[in-house]
Short mmCIF file of C-alpha atoms in Angstrom, two decimals:
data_model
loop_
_atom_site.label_atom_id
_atom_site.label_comp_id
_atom_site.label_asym_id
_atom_site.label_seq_id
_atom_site.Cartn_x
_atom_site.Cartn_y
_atom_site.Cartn_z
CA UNK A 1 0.00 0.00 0.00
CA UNK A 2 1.39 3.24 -0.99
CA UNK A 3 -1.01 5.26 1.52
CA UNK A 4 -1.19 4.48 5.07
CA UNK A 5 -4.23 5.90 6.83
CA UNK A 6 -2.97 8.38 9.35
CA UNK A 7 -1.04 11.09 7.55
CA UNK A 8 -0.34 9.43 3.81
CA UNK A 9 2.79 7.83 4.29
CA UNK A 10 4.39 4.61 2.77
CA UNK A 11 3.20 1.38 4.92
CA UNK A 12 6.77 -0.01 5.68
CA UNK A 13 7.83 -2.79 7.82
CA UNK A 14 4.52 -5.17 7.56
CA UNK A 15 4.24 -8.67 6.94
CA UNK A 16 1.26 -10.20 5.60
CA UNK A 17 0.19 -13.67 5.13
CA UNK A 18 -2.61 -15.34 3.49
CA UNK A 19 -3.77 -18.55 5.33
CA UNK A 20 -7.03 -19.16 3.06
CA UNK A 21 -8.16 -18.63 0.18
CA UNK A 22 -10.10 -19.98 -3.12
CA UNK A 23 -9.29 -20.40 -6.81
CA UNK A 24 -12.05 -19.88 -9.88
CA UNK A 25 -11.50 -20.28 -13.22
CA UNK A 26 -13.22 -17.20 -14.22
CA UNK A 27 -12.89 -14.83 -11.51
CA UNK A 28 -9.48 -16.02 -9.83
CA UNK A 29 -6.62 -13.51 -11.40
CA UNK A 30 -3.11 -12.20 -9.70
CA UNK A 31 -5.11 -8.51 -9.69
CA UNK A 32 -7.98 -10.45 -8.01
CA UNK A 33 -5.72 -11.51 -5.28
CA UNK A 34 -3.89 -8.00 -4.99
CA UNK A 35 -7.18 -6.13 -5.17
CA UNK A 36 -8.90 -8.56 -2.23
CA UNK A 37 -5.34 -8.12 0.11
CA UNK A 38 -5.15 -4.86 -0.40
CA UNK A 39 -8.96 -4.32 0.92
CA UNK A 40 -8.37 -6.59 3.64
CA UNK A 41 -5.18 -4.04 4.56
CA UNK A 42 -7.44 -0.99 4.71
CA UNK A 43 -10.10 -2.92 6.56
CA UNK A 44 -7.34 -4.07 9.11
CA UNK A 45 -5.93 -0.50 9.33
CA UNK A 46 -8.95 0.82 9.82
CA UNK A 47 -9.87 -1.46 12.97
CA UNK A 48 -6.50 -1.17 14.52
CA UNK A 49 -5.29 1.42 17.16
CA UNK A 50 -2.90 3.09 14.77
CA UNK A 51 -0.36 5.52 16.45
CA UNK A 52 2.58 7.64 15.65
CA UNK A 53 5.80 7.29 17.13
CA UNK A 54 8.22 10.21 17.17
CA UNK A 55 11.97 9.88 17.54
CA UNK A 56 13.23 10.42 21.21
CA UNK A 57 17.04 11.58 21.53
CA UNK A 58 19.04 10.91 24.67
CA UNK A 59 20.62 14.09 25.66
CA UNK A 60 23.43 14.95 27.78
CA UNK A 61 24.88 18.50 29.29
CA UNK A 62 27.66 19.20 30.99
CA UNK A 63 27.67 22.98 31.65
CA UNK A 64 28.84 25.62 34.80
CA UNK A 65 26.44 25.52 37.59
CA UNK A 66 25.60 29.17 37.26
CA UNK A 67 23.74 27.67 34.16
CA UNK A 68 21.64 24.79 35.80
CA UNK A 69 18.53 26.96 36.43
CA UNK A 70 18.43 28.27 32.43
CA UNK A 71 19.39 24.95 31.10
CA UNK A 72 16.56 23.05 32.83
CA UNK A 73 13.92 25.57 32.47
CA UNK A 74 15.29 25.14 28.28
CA UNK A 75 15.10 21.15 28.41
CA UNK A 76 11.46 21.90 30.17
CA UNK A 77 10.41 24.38 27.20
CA UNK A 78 11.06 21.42 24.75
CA UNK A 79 8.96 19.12 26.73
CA UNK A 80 11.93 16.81 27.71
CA UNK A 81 12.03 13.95 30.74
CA UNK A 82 15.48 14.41 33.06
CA UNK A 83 16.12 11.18 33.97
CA UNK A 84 19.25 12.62 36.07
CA UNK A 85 22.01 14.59 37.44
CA UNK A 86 25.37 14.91 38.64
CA UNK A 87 27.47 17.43 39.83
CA UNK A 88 30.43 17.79 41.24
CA UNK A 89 33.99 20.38 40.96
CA UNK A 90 31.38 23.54 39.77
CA UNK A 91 30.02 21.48 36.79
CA UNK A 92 26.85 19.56 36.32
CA UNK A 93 25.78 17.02 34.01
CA UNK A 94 22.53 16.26 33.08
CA UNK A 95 20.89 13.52 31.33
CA UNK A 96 17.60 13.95 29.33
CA UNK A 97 14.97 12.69 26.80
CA UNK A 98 13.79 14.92 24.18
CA UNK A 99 11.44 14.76 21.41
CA UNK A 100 13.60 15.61 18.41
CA UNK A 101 10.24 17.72 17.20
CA UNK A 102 10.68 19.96 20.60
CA UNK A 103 14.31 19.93 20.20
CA UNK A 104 14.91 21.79 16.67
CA UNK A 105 11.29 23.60 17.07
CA UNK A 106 12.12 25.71 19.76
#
């Protein structure tokens, strides 16, 4: 299918197999076939909880403490999840999850 159902895109990375099916003389063809799977795809698609992933990035900042408060309120503004922190000799490090939409939006 060139046209998936949520936003148009290319169906990728789906495997499909046929467990039944009939032949006829008259009305069995290859296009039969193609045009019958490729209904039961859009009936399938239709029925399913479809959902869109977006990519996640695993960030990482070392910076000054005197830049902790600005650098968490940016990873906040970008929606991200700190997952930790360290500091230690007037540095901190801090470890993040951001949506690479939020990150090169804002």
């Amino acid at each position: 299918m060139e046209n998936g159902i949520l936003i148009g895109q290319k169906i990728t990375g789906v495997r499909i197999r046929v467990i039944d099916g009939q032949h006829h003389i008259v009305d069995s063809s290859e296009l039969a076939f193609r045009l019958a799977a490729i209904g039961a795809l859009k009936q399938a698609m239709n029925k399913a909880q479809c959902h869109l992933l977006e990519p996640i990035m695993a960030v990482e900042v070392n910076a000054p403490d005197e830049f902790q408060g600005p650098v968490i309120a940016s990873i906040n503004k970008r929606q991200g999840v700190i997952t930790g922190t360290e500091g230690g000799e007037g540095y901190f490090t801090l470890e993040c999850n951001v949506s690479l939409y939020f990150w090169y939006l804002m």
